[in-house]
Coordinates of C-alpha atoms and ligand atoms in Angstrom, one line a residue:
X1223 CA 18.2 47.9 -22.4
X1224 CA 17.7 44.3 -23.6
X1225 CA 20.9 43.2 -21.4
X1226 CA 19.1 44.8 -17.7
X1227 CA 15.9 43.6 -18.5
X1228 CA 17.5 40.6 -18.8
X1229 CA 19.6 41.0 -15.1
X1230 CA 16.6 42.3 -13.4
X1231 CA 14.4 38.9 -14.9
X1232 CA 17.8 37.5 -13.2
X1233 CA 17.7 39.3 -9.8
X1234 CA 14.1 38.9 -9.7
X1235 CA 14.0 34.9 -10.4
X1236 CA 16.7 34.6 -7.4
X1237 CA 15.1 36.8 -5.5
X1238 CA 11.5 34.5 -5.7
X1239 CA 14.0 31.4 -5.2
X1240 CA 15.6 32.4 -2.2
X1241 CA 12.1 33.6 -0.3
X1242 CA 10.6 30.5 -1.5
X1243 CA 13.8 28.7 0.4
X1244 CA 13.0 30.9 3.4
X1245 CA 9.3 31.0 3.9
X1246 CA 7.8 27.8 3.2
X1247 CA 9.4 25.0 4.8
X1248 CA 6.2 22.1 3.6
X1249 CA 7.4 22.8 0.3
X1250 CA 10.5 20.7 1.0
X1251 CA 7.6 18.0 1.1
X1252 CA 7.2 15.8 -1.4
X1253 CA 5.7 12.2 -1.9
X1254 CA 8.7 11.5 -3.7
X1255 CA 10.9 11.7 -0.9
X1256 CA 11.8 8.2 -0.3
X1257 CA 11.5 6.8 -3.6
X1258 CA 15.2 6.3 -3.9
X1259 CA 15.6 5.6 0.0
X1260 CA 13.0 3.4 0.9
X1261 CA 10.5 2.4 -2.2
X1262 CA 8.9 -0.3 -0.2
X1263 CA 8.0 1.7 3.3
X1264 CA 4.2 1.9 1.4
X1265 CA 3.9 -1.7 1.4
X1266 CA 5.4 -1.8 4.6
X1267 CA 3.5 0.6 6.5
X1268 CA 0.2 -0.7 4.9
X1269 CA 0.3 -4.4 5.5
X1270 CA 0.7 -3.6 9.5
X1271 CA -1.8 -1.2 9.1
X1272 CA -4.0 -3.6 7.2
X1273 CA -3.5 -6.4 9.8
X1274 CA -4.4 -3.8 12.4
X1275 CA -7.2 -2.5 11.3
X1276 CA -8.7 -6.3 10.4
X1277 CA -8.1 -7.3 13.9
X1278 CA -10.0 -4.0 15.5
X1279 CA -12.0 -1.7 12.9
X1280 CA -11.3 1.3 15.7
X1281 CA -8.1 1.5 15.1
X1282 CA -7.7 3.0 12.1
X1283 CA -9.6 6.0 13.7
X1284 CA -6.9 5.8 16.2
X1285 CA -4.2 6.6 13.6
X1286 CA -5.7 8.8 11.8
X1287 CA -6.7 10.9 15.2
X1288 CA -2.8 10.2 16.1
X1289 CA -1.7 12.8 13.1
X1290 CA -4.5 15.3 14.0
X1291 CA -2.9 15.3 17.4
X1292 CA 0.5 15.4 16.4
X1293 CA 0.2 17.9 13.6
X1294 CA -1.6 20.3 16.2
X1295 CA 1.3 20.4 18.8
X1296 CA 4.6 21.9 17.4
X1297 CA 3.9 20.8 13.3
X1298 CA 3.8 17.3 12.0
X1299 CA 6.9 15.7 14.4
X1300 CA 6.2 12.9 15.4
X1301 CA 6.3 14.6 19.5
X1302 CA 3.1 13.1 20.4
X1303 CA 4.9 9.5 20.2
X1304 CA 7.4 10.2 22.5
X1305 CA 7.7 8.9 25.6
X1306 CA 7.8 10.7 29.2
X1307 CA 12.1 11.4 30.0
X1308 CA 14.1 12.7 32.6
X1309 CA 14.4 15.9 31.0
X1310 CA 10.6 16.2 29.3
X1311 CA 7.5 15.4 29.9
X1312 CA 5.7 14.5 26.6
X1313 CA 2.2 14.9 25.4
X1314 CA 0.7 11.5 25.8
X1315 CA -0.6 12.3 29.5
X1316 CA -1.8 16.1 28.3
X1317 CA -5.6 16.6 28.5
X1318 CA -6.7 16.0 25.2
X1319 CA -4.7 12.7 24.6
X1320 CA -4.2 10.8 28.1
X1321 CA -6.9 8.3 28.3
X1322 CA -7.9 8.9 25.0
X1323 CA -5.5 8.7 22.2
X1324 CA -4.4 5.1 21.4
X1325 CA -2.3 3.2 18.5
X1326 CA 0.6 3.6 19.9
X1327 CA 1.5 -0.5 19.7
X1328 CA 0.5 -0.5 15.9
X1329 CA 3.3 2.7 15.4
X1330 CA 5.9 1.1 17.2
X1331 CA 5.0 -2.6 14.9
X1332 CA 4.8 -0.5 11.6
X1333 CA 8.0 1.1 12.3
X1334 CA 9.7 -2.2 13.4
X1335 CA 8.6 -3.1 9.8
X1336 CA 9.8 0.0 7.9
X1337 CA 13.5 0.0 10.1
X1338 CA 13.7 -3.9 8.8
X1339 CA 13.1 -3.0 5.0
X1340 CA 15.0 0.1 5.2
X1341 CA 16.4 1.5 8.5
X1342 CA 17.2 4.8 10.2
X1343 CA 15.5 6.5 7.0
X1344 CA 11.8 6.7 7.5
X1345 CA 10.7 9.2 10.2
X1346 CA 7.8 8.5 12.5
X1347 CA 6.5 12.0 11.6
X1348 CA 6.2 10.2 8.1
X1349 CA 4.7 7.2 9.5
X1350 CA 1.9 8.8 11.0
X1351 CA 0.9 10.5 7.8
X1352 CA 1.0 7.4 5.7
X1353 CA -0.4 5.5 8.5
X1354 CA -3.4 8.0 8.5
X1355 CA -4.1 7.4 4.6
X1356 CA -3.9 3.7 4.8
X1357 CA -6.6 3.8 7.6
X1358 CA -8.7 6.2 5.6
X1359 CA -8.9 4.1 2.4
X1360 CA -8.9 0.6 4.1
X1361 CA -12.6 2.3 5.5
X1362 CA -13.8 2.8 2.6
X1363 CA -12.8 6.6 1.8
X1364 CA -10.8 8.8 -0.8
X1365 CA -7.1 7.9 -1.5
X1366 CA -4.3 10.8 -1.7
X1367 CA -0.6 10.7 -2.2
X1368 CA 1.0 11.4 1.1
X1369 CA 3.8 14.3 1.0
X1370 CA 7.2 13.2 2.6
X1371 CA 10.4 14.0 4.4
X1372 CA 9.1 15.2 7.6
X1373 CA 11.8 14.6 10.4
X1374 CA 11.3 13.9 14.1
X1375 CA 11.4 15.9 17.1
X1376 CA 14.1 15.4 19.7
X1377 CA 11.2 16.4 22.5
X1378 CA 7.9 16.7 23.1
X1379 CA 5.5 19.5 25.1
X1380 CA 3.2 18.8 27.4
X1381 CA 2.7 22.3 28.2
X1382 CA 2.4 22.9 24.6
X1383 CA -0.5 20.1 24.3
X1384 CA -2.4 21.2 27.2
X1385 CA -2.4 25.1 25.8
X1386 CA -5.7 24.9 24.1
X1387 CA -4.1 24.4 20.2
X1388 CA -6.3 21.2 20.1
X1389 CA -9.8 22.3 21.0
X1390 CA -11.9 20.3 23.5
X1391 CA -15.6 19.2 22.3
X1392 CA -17.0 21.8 24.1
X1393 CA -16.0 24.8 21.6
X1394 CA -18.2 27.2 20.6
X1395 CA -18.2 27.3 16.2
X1396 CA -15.8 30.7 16.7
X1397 CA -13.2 29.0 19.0
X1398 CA -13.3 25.8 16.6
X1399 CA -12.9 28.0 13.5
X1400 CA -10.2 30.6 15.3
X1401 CA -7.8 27.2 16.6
X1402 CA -8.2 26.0 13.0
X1403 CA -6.7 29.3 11.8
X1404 CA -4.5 29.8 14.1
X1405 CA -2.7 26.2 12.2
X1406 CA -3.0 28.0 9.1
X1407 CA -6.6 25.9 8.5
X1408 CA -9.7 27.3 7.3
X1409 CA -13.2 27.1 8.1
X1410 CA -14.0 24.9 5.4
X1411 CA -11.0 22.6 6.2
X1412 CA -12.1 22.1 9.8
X1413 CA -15.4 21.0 8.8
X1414 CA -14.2 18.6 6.0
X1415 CA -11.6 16.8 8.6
X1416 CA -14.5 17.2 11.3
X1417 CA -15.6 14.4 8.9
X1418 CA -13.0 12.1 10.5
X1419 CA -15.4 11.6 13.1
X1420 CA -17.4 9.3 10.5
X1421 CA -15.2 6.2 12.1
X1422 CA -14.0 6.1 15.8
X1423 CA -15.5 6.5 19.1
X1424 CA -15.9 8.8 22.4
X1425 CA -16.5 8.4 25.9
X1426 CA -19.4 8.9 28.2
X1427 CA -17.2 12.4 29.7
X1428 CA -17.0 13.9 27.0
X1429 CA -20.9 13.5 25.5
X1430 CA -22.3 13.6 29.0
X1431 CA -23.5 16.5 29.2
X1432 CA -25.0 17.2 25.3
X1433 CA -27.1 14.4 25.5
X1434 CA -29.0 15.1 29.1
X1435 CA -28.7 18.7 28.6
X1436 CA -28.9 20.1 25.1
X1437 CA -31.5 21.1 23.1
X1438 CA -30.9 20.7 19.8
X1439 CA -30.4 17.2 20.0
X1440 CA -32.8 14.0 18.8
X1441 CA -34.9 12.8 21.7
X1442 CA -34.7 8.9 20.8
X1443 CA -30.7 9.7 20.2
X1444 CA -30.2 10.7 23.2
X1445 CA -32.2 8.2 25.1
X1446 CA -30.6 5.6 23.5
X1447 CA -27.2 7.0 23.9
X1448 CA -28.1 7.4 27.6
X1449 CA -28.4 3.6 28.0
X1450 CA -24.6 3.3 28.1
X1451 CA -23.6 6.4 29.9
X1452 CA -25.1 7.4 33.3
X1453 CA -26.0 11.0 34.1
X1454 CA -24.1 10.6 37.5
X1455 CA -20.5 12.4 37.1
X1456 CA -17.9 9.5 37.9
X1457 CA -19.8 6.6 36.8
X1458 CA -19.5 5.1 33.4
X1459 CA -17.0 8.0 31.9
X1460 CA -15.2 5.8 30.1
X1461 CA -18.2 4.0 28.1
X1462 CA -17.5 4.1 24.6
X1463 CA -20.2 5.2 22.0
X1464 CA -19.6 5.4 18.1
X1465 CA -19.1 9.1 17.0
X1466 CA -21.4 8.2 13.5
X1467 CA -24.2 6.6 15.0
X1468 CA -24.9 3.8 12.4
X1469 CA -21.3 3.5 10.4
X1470 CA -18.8 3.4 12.5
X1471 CA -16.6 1.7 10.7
X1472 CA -17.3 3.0 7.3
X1473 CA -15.5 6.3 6.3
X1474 CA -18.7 7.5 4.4
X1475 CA -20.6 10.5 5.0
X1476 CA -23.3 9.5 7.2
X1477 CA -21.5 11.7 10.0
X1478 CA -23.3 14.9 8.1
X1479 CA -26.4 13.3 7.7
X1480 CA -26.6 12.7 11.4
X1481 CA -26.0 16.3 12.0
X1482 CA -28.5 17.2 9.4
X1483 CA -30.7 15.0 11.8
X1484 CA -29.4 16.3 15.6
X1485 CA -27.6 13.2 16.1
X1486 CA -24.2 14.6 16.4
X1487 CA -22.6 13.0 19.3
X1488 CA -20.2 15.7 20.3
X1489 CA -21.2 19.4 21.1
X1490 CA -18.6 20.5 18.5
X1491 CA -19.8 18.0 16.1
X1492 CA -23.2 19.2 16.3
X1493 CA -22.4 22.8 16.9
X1494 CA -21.2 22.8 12.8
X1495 CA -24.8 22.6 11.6
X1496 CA -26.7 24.9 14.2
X1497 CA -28.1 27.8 12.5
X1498 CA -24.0 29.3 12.2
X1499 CA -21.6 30.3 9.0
X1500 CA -20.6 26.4 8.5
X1501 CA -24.0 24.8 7.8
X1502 CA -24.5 24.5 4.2
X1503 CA -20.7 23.1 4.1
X1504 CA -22.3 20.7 6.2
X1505 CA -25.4 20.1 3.9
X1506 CA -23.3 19.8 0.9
X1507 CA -21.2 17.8 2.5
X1508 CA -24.3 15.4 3.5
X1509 CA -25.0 15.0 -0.2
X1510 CA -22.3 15.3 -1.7
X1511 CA -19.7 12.5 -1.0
X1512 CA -17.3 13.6 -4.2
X1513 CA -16.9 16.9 -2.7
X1514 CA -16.6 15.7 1.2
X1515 CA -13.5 13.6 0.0
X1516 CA -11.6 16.3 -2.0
X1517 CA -12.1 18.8 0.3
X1518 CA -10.9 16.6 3.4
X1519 CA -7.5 15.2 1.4
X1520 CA -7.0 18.4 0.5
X1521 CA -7.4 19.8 4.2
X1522 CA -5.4 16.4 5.3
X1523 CA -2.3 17.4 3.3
X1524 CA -2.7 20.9 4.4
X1525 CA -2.8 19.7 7.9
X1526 CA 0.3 17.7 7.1
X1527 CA 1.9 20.5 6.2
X1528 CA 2.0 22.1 9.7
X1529 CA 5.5 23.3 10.4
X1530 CA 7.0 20.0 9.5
X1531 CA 10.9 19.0 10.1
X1532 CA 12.8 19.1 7.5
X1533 CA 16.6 19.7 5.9
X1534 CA 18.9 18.7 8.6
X1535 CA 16.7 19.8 11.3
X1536 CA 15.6 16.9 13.9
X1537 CA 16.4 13.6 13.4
X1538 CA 15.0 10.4 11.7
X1539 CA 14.5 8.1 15.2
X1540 CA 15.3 4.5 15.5
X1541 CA 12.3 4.0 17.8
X1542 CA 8.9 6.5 17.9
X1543 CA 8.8 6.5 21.5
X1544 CA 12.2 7.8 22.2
X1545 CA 15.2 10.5 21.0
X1546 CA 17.9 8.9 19.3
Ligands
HEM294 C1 -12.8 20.1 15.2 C2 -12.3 19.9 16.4 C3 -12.3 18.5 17.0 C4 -12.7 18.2 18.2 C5 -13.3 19.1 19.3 C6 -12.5 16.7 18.4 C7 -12.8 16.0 19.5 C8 -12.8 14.7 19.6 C9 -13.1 14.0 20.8 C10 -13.6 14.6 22.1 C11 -13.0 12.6 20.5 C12 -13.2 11.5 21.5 C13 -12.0 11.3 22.4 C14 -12.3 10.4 23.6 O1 -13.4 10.0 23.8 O2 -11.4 10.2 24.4 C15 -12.5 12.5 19.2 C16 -12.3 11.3 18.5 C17 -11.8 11.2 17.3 N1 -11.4 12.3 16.5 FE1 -11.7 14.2 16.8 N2 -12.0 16.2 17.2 C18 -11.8 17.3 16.3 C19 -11.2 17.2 15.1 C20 -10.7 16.0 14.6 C21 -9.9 15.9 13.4 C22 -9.4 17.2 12.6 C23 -9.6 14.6 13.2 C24 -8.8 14.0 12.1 C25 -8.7 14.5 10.9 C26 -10.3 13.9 14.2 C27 -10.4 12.5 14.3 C28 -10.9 11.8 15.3 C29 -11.1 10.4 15.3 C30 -10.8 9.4 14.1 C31 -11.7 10.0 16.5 C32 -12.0 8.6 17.0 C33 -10.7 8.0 17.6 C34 -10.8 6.6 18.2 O3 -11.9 6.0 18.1 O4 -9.8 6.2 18.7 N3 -10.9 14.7 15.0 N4 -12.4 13.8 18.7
NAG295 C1 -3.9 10.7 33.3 O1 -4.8 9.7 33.6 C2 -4.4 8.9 34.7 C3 -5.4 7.7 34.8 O2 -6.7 8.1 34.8 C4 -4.4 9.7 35.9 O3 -4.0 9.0 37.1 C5 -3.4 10.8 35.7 O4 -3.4 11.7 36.8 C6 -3.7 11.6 34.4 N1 -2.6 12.5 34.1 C7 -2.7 13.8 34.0 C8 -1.5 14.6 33.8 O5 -3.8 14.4 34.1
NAG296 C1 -26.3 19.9 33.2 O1 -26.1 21.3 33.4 C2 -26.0 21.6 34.7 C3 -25.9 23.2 34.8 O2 -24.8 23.6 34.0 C4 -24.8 21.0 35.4 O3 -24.7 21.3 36.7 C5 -25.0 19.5 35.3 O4 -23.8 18.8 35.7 C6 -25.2 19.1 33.8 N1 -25.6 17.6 33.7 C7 -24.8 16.7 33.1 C8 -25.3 15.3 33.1 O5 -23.8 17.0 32.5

């Protein structure tokens, strides 16, 4: 008796082993995972970021928005870095991201740094996600250990960043939440990374037509907003306006409080506190800083978590913008 109770606790501990080994591959992550290989990529990554984000407050919305974007298309793999080859076309021209996405430089400068303090071992998958956090606490918001090992992608989709996985700002609350799902994200965690929007900017095509048309929208808001970006189609689409109307460059969050007051600047901002399931996340949020900032690094890790690289899949790339 004692002897096959004590195989079966045998069988049944290497049977939870091995289905661990085979069904989650983000548990390979760890922020561990270059402690022996590369201690110093922290301070590596974060003094380029640092001297980035001193030069232009913007761009440490730009790197955080890089690893949304990435993470969306194909898992956290670096494929939105890569350039346009002869065999691929990559993501950076796809609709959600040409004309719109932006960093790229400061990658290619933070990795130049990490290759010279340690090189071929850091991926650009990895940078992104430690790039991200830097950005987030040098403005101001919650710090988090980053989970590691993510490898990079020998390609990139253009198709596969065109397909809708990143929803445009004119989402209804279902398609928001459903796209969100469908990355293994939940309601809650697409309203606490929504939060993101707190620092950064948009242009005049894609606000257009919430602040001459909608209704649930603050008069004076809109006027002003207005000011900078015509009503005609064509002129002015390109005119930046901050996404958190007053702190723009302070990861704090103001961005509920404006939707609290109808001064989101983005129909699917705004749409997360209209009378649907998300807003008294959105009115706790507005109150509650404490519980905005764990519930958005907990969503950021999960989103870091998207079908990552890892093992001996991929590669580690010498330079983001192109396959070994
Ligand atoms: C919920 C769905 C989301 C939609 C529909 C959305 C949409 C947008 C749009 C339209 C812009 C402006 C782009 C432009 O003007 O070219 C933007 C900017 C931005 N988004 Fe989102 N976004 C979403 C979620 C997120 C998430 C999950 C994050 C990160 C955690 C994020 C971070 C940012 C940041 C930081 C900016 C400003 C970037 C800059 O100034 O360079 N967004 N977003
Ligand atoms: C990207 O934007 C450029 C400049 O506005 C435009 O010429 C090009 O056609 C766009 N690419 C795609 C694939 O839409
Ligand atoms: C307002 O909505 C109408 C009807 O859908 C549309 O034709 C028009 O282009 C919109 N105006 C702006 C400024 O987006």
């Amino acid at each position: 008796m004692a002897a096959s109770a004590a195989s079966f606790g045998v069988v049944y501990l290497f049977v939870v082993v091995i289905s661990m080994l085979g069904s989650s591959t983000y548990a390979d992550l760890s922020k561990n995972f270059y402690s022996k290989s590369c201690p110093k990529v922290f301070t590596a990554v974060e003094s380029v970021v640092k001297s980035a984000v001193s030069k232009e407050h913007r761009m440490g919305a730009s790197l955080v928005r890089l690893f949304f974007h990435d993470c969306f298309v194909k898992g956290c793999d670096g494929s939105l870095l890569l350039d346009d080859t002869a065999s691929f076309t990559g993501e950076k021209t796809a609709g959600p991201n040409n004309n719109s996405v932006r960093g790229f430089e400061v990658v290619d400068a933070i990795k130049a740094r990490v290759e010279k303090v340690c090189p071929g071992v850091v991926s650009c998958a990895d940078i992104l996600a430690i790039a991200a956090r830097d950005s987030v606490v040098i403005l101001g918001g919650p710090d988090w250990d980053v989970k590691l090992g993510r490898r990079d992608s020998k390609t990139a989709s253009f198709s596969a960043a065109n397909s809708g996985v990143i929803p445009p700002p004119t989402a209804t609350l279902s398609q928001l939440i459903n796209r969100f799902n469908a990355r293994g994200l939940s309601a809650k965690d697409m309203v606490a990374l929504s939060g993101a929007h707190t620092i950064g900017k948009a242009r005049c095509v894609l606000f257009r037509n919430r602040i001459y048309n909608e209704t649930n929208i603050d008069g004076s808001f809109a006027k002003t907003r207005q000011r900078s970006c015509p009503r005609t189609s064509g002129s002015g689409d390109n005119n930046l306006a901050p996404l958190d109307v007053k702190t723009r460059n302070s990861f704090d969050l103001k961005y509920f409080k404006n939707l609290l007051n109808k001064k989101g600047l983005l129909h699917s901002d705004q749409i997360l506190f209209n009378g649907g399931s998300t807003d008294s996340l959105v009115k706790t949020y507005s109150s509650n800083v404490k519980t905005f900032y764990s519930d958005f690094v907990t969503a950021m890790i999960k989103m870091g978590n998207i079908t990552p690289l890892t093992g001996s899949k991929g590669e580690i790339r010498k330079n983001c913008r192109r396959p070994n």
